[in-house]
XYZ file of C-alpha atoms in Angstrom:
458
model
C -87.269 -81.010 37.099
C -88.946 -78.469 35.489
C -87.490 -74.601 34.736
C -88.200 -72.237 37.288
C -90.415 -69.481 36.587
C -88.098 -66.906 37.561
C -85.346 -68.753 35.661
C -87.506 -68.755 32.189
C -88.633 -65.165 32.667
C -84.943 -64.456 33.014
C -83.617 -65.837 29.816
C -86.693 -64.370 27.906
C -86.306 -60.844 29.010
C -82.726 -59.978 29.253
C -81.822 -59.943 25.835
C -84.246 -57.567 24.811
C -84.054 -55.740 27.921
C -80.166 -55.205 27.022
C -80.794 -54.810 23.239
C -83.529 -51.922 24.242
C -81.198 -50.466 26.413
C -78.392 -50.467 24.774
C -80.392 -48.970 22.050
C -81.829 -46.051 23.939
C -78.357 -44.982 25.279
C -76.702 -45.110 22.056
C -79.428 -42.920 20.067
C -79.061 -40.315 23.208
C -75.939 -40.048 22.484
C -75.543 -39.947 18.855
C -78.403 -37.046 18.766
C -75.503 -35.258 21.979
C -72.609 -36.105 19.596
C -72.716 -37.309 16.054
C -72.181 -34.893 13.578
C -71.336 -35.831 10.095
C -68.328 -34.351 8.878
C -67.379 -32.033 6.308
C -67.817 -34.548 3.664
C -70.886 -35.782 4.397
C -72.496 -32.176 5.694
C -74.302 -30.757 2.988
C -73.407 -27.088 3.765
C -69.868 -27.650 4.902
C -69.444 -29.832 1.365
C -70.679 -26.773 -0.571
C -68.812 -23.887 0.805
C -65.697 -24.744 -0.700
C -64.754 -25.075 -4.569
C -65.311 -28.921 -4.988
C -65.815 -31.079 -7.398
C -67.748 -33.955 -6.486
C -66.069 -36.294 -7.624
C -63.107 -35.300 -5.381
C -65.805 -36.317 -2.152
C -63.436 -39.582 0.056
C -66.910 -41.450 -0.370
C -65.594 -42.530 -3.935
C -62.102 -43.608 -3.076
C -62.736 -45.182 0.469
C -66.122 -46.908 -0.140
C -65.413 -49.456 -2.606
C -62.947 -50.822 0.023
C -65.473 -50.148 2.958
C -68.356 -52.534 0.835
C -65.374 -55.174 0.599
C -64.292 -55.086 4.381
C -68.207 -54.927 5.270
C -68.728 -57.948 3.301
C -66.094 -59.291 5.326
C -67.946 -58.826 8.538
C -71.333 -59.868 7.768
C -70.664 -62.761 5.479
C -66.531 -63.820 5.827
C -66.810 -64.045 9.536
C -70.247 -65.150 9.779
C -70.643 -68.235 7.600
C -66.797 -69.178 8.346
C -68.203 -70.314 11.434
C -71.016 -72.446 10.792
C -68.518 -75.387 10.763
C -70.182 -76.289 14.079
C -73.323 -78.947 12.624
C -76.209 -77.783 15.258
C -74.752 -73.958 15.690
C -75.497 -73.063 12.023
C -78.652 -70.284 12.986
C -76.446 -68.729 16.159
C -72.880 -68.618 14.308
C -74.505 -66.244 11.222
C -77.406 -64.954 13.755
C -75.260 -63.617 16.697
C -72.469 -62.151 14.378
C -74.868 -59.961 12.962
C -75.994 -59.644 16.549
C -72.756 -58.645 17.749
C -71.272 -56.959 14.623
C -74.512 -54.160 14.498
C -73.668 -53.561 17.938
C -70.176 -53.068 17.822
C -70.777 -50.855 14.761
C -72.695 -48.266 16.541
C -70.599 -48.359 19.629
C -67.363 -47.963 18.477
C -68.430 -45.091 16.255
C -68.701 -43.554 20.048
C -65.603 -44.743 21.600
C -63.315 -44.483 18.701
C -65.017 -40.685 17.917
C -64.518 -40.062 21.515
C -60.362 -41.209 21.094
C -60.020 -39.910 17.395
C -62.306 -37.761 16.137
C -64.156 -35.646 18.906
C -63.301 -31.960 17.840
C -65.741 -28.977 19.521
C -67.536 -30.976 21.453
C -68.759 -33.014 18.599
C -67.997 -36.300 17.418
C -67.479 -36.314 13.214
C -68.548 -38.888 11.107
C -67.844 -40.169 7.008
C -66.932 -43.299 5.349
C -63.418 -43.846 6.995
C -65.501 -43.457 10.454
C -67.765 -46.478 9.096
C -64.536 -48.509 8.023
C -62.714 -48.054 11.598
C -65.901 -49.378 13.188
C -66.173 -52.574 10.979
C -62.293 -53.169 11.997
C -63.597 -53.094 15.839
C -66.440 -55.558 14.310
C -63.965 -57.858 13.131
C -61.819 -58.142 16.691
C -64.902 -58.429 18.426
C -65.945 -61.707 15.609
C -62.254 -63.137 16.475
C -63.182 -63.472 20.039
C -66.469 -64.823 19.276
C -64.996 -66.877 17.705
C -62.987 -68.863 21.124
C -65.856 -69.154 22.770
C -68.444 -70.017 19.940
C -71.192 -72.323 21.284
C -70.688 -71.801 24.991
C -71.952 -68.828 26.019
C -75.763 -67.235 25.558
C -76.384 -64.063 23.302
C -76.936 -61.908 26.333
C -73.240 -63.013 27.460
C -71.771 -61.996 23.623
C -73.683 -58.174 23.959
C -71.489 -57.877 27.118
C -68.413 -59.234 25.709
C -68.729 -56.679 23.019
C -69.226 -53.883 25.354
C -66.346 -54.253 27.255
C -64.329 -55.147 24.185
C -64.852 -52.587 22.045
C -63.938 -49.617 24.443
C -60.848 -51.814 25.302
C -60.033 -51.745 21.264
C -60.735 -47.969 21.362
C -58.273 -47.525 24.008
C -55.722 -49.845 22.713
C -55.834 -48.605 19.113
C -55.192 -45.089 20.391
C -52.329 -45.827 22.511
C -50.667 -47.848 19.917
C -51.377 -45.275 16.727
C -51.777 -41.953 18.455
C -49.438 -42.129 21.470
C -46.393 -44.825 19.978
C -47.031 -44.000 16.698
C -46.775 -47.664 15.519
C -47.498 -48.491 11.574
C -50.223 -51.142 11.801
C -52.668 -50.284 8.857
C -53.865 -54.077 8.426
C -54.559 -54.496 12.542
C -52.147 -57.644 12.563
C -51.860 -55.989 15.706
C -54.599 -53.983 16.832
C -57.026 -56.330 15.272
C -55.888 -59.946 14.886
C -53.647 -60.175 17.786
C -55.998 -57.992 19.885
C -59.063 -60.171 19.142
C -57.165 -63.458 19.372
C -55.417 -62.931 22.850
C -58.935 -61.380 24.511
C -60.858 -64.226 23.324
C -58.205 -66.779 24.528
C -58.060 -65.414 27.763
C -61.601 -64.835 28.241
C -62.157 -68.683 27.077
C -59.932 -70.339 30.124
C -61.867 -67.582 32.310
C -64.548 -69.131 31.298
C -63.313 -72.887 31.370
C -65.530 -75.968 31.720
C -64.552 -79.031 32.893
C -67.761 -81.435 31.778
C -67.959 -79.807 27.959
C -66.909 -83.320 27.052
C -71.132 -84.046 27.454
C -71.788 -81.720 23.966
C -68.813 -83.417 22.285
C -70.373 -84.997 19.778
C -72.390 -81.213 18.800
C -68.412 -80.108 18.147
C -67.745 -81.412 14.612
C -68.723 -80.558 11.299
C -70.622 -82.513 8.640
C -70.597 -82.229 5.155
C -72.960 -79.416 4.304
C -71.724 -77.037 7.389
C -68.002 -77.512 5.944
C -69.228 -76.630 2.512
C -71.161 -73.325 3.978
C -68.038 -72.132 6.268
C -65.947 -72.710 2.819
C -68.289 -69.529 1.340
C -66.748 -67.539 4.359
C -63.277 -68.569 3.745
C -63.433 -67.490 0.326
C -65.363 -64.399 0.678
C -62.769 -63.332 3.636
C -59.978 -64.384 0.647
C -61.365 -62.428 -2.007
C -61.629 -59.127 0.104
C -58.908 -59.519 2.282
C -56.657 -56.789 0.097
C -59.429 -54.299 0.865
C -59.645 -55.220 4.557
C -55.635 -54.436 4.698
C -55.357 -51.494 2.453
C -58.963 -49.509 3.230
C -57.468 -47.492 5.874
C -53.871 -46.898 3.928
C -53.052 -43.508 2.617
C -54.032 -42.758 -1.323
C -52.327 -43.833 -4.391
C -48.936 -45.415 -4.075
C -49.175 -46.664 -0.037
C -53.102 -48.842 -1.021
C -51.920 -49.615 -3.922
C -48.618 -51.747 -2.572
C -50.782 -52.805 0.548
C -53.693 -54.687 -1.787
C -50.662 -56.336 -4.068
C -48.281 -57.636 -0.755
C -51.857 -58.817 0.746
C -52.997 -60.729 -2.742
C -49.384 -62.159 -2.970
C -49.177 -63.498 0.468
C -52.851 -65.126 0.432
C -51.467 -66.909 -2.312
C -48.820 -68.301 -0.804
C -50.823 -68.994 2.032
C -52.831 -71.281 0.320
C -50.269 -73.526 -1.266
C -48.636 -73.753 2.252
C -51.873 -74.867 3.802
C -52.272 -77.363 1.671
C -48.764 -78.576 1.493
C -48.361 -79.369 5.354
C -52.316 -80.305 5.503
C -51.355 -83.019 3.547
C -48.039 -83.588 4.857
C -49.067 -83.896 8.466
C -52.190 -86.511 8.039
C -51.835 -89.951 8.340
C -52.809 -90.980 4.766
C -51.812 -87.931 3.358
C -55.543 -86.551 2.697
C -56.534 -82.917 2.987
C -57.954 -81.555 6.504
C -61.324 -78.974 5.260
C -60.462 -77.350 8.763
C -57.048 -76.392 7.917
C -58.071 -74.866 4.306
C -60.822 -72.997 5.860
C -58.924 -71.399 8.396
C -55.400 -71.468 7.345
C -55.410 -70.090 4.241
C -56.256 -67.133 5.525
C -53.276 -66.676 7.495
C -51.504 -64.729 4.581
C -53.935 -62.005 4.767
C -53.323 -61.806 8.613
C -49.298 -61.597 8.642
C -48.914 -58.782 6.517
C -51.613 -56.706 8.230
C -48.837 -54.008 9.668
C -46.277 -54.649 7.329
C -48.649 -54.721 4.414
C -47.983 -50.806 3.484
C -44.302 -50.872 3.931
C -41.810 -51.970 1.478
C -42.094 -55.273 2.032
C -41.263 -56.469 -1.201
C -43.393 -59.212 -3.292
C -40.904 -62.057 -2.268
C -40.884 -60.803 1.407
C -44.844 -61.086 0.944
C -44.507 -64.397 -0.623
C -42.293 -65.825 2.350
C -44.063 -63.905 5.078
C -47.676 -65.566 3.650
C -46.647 -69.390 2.757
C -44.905 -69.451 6.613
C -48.272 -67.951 8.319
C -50.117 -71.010 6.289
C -46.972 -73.491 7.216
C -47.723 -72.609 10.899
C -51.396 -72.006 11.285
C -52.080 -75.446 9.765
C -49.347 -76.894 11.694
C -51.345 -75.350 15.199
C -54.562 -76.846 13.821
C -52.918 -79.929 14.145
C -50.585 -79.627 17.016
C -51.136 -76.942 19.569
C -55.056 -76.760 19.398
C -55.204 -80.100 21.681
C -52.268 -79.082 23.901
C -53.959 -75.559 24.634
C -56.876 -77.080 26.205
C -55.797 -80.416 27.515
C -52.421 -78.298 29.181
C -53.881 -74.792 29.480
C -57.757 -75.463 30.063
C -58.347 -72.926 26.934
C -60.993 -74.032 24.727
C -60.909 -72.469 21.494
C -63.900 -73.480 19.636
C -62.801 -71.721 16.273
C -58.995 -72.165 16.510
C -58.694 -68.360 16.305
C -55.054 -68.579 18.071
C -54.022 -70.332 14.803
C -55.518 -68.185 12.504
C -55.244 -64.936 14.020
C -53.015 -65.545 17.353
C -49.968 -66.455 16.212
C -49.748 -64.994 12.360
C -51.031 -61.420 14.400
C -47.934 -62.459 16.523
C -45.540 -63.189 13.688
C -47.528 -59.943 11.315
C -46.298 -57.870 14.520
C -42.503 -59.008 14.242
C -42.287 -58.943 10.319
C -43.273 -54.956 10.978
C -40.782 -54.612 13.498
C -38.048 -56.039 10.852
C -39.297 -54.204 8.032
C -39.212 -50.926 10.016
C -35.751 -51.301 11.093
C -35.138 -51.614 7.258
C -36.306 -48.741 6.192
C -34.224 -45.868 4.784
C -34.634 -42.891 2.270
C -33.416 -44.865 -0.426
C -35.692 -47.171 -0.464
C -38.606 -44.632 -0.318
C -38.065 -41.729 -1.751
C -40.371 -39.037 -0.886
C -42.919 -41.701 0.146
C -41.447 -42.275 3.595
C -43.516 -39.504 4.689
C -46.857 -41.523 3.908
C -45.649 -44.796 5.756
C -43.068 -43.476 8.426
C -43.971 -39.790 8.759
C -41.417 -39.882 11.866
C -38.428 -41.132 10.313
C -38.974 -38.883 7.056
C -39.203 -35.745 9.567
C -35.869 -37.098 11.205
C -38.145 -37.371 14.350
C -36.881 -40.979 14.820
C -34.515 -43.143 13.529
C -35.582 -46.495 11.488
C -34.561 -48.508 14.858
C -36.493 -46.798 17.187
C -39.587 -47.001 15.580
C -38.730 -50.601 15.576
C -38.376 -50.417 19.051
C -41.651 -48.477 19.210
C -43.558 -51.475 16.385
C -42.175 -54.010 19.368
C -43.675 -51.943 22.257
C -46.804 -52.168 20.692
C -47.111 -55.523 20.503
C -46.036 -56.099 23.973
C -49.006 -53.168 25.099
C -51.405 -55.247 23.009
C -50.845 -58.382 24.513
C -51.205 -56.669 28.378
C -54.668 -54.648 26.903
C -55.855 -58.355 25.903
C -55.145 -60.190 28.984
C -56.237 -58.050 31.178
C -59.629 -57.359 28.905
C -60.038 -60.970 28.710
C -59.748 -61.317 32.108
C -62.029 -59.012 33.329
C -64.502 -59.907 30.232
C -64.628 -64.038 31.956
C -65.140 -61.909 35.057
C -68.517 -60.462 33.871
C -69.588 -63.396 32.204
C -69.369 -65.615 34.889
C -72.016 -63.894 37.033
C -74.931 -66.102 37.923
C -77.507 -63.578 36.948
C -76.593 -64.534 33.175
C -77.949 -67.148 31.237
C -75.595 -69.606 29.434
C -76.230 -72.791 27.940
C -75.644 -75.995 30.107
C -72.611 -78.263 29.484
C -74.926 -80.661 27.976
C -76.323 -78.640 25.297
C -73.062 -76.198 24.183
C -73.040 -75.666 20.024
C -76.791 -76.397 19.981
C -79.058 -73.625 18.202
C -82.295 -75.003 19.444
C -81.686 -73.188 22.859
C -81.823 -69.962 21.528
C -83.677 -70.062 18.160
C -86.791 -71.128 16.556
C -85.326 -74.829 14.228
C -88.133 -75.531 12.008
C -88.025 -79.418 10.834
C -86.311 -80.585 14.381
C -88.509 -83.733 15.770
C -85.342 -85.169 17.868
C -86.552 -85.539 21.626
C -83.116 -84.177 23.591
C -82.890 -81.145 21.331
C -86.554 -80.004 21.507
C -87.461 -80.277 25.044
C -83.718 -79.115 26.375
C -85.442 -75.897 28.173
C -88.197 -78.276 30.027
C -85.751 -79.095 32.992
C -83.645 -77.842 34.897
C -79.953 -78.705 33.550
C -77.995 -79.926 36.647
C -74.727 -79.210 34.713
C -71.805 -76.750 35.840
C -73.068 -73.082 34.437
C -70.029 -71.293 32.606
């Protein structure tokens, strides 16, 4: 049957409809708001004695370039596993991540940093907003190749004040230590996307099953995200740390426990096949699992061992959900989780959260010196003792978890209206829907928009 009218005018219009939109809002109200800050304002820079070189753009940015490569080309091309979904997995996180960028500047400034009536803006504003980026790519990430770009913009929307909100309560309000987001990030994004993919459950998916796997050159090209996302992750956890001492140990706990990681991916990879070959999905994603875990306990003194234990147990149990869990969450719980995020960043967020709790309840004068003020400013004060603001770390992680379900909830919610165009369950993880494929001559993938798809809509 051929497409409705109505039906193809739909799906042409409402993404840049939504894009111009969104657009127009957003420039109203960075010309009401933005400011830049006294960094970045050319007379407020100049009325005091500076030295230039003493400007935050020189300590922060070379982290912010590392975390933004991260974003753009870590998260992007880690998931172009998917053989047909190459074009949309790299398209829509740029998509989603230039969006995001822009409005959580808004939402965070509006939580953080909105002083006189003005929102202020400098490099550690443009490093909080790719950390909202990255949540946002997490949750992507569940429900890669089953929903429409118009369906992703919305997602994001809803998400990113929802990450504003729950970022403030947890650092602001609790005052919990999560510098690396194995929280606020990791556990955030993994739990909203989760519970936004059973809202969003099909039944018949099992007619684009064969679009699901990888071939050889897409698991070579989502290898260039894993090790891009590997190479930076010590920026991604220390960026936001306090000068000197605090980044410093962040960056070396992070590098150790990627290591470690790594040689426990590969270990139980091995162990847990058949024939004792190596699974390119587990080394991909489960290697990264290091750089996750010590996300909020990254700063503290966590020790080099403690980082070393902490990272080869995140890659002992991400691959081990790969292998396990991944078929019993759909076929048990109806959630399909295209990307596997609640092994990579569900459960090591979960497991990041409790090492923090631990190491907090650990902590004591002796072991920091005068640098307890930069990691546990309440405890050096004699505000709190090390045990509550365990308590406080564990709070946190229960709040996050309620912020996510309920997001996640309300974000299938949206996405389920009718209005909304989302690929049919014959033609999930298939780019020719929404791009331009030069080279494709295949009959089912070039004429899938000709009929009407009789399918159940997600």
């Amino acid at each position: 049957m051929a497409e409705s009218p109505r039906r193809a005018a739909g799906r042409r219009l409402q993404l840049p409809l939504l894009c111009l939109l969104f657009q127009g809002i957003t420039a109203i109200l960075f010309a009401t708001f933005v400011r830049y800050n006294h960094e970045t304002d050319a007379a407020a820079w100049h009325l005091g004695n500076h030295s230039n070189s003493d400007n935050e753009f020189y300590f922060r940015y070379p982290s912010f370039q590392d975390v933004h490569a991260m974003i753009f080309v870590g998260f992007g091309f880690l998931m172009v596993f998917l053989q047909r979904y190459g074009f949309s997995s790299v398209g829509f996180t740029f998509l989603l991540a230039a969006l995001a960028l822009q409005w959580s500047t808004l939402v965070q400034g509006f939580l953080h940093s909105f002083h006189q009536g003005h929102i202020y803006v400098g490099v550690e504003s443009m490093i909080n907003a790719d950390f909202c980026a990255g949540a946002v790519l997490i949750s992507f990430g569940a429900i890669l190749g089953k929903t429409g770009p118009v369906q992703l913009l919305l997602m994001a929307l809803l998400e990113v004040v929802l990450f504003g909100i729950n970022e403030f309560v947890l650092l602001s309000l609790l005052r919990v230590r999560d510098a690396g987001g194995s929280m606020t990030i990791h556990t955030f994004g993994a739990y909203f996307g989760l519970v936004l993919s059973r809202v969003l459950y099909r039944s018949r998916l099992e007619k684009s099953k064969h679009r699901q796997g990888s071939v050889y050159h897409s698991d070579l090209f989502a290898m260039i995200g894993t090790i891009f996302l590997w190479i930076f992750w010590p920026s991604f956890n220390s960026a936001p740390t306090s000068l000197g001492d605090v980044q410093h140990r962040t960056a070396l706990n992070t590098y150790y426990s990627l290591t470690a990681s790594t040689l426990g991916t590969f270990a139980l990879s091995a162990l847990v096949s058949g024939d004792g070959r190596l699974d390119m999905v587990h080394i991909q994603n489960a290697a990264l699992a290091g750089g996750v875990v010590v996300g909020t306990s990254g700063e503290m003194m966590l020790t080099p061992f403690g980082a070393l234990t902490a990272g080869f147990l995140a890659g002992a149990i991400s691959t081990l959900g790969y292998k396990f869990f991944t078929p019993i969450l759909e076929s048990k719980f109806k959630v399909q989780d295209t990307c596997g995020i609640h092994n990579l960043h569900g459960m090591p967020g979960i497991l990041g959260a409790f090492l923090g709790v631990l190491v907090a309840g650990l902590a004591t004068h002796e072991a920091y010196g005068d640098g307890l003020e930069n990691v546990f400013p309440l405890i050096a004060n004699g505000q709190r003792s090390a045990k509550s603001q365990a308590v406080y770390q564990l709070f946190g992680l229960f709040v996050t978890l309620v912020f996510a379900s309920v997001g996640g909830s309300l974000g299938g919610l949206l996405l389920r209206l009718p209005c909304l165009d989302s690929p049919p369950d014959s033609q999930c993880y298939e780019d020719q829907i929404y791009w331009e494929v030069p080279g494709e001559h295949e009959p089912e993938v070039q004429t899938p928009l000709n009929r009407e798809e009789q399918d159940t809509q997600a």
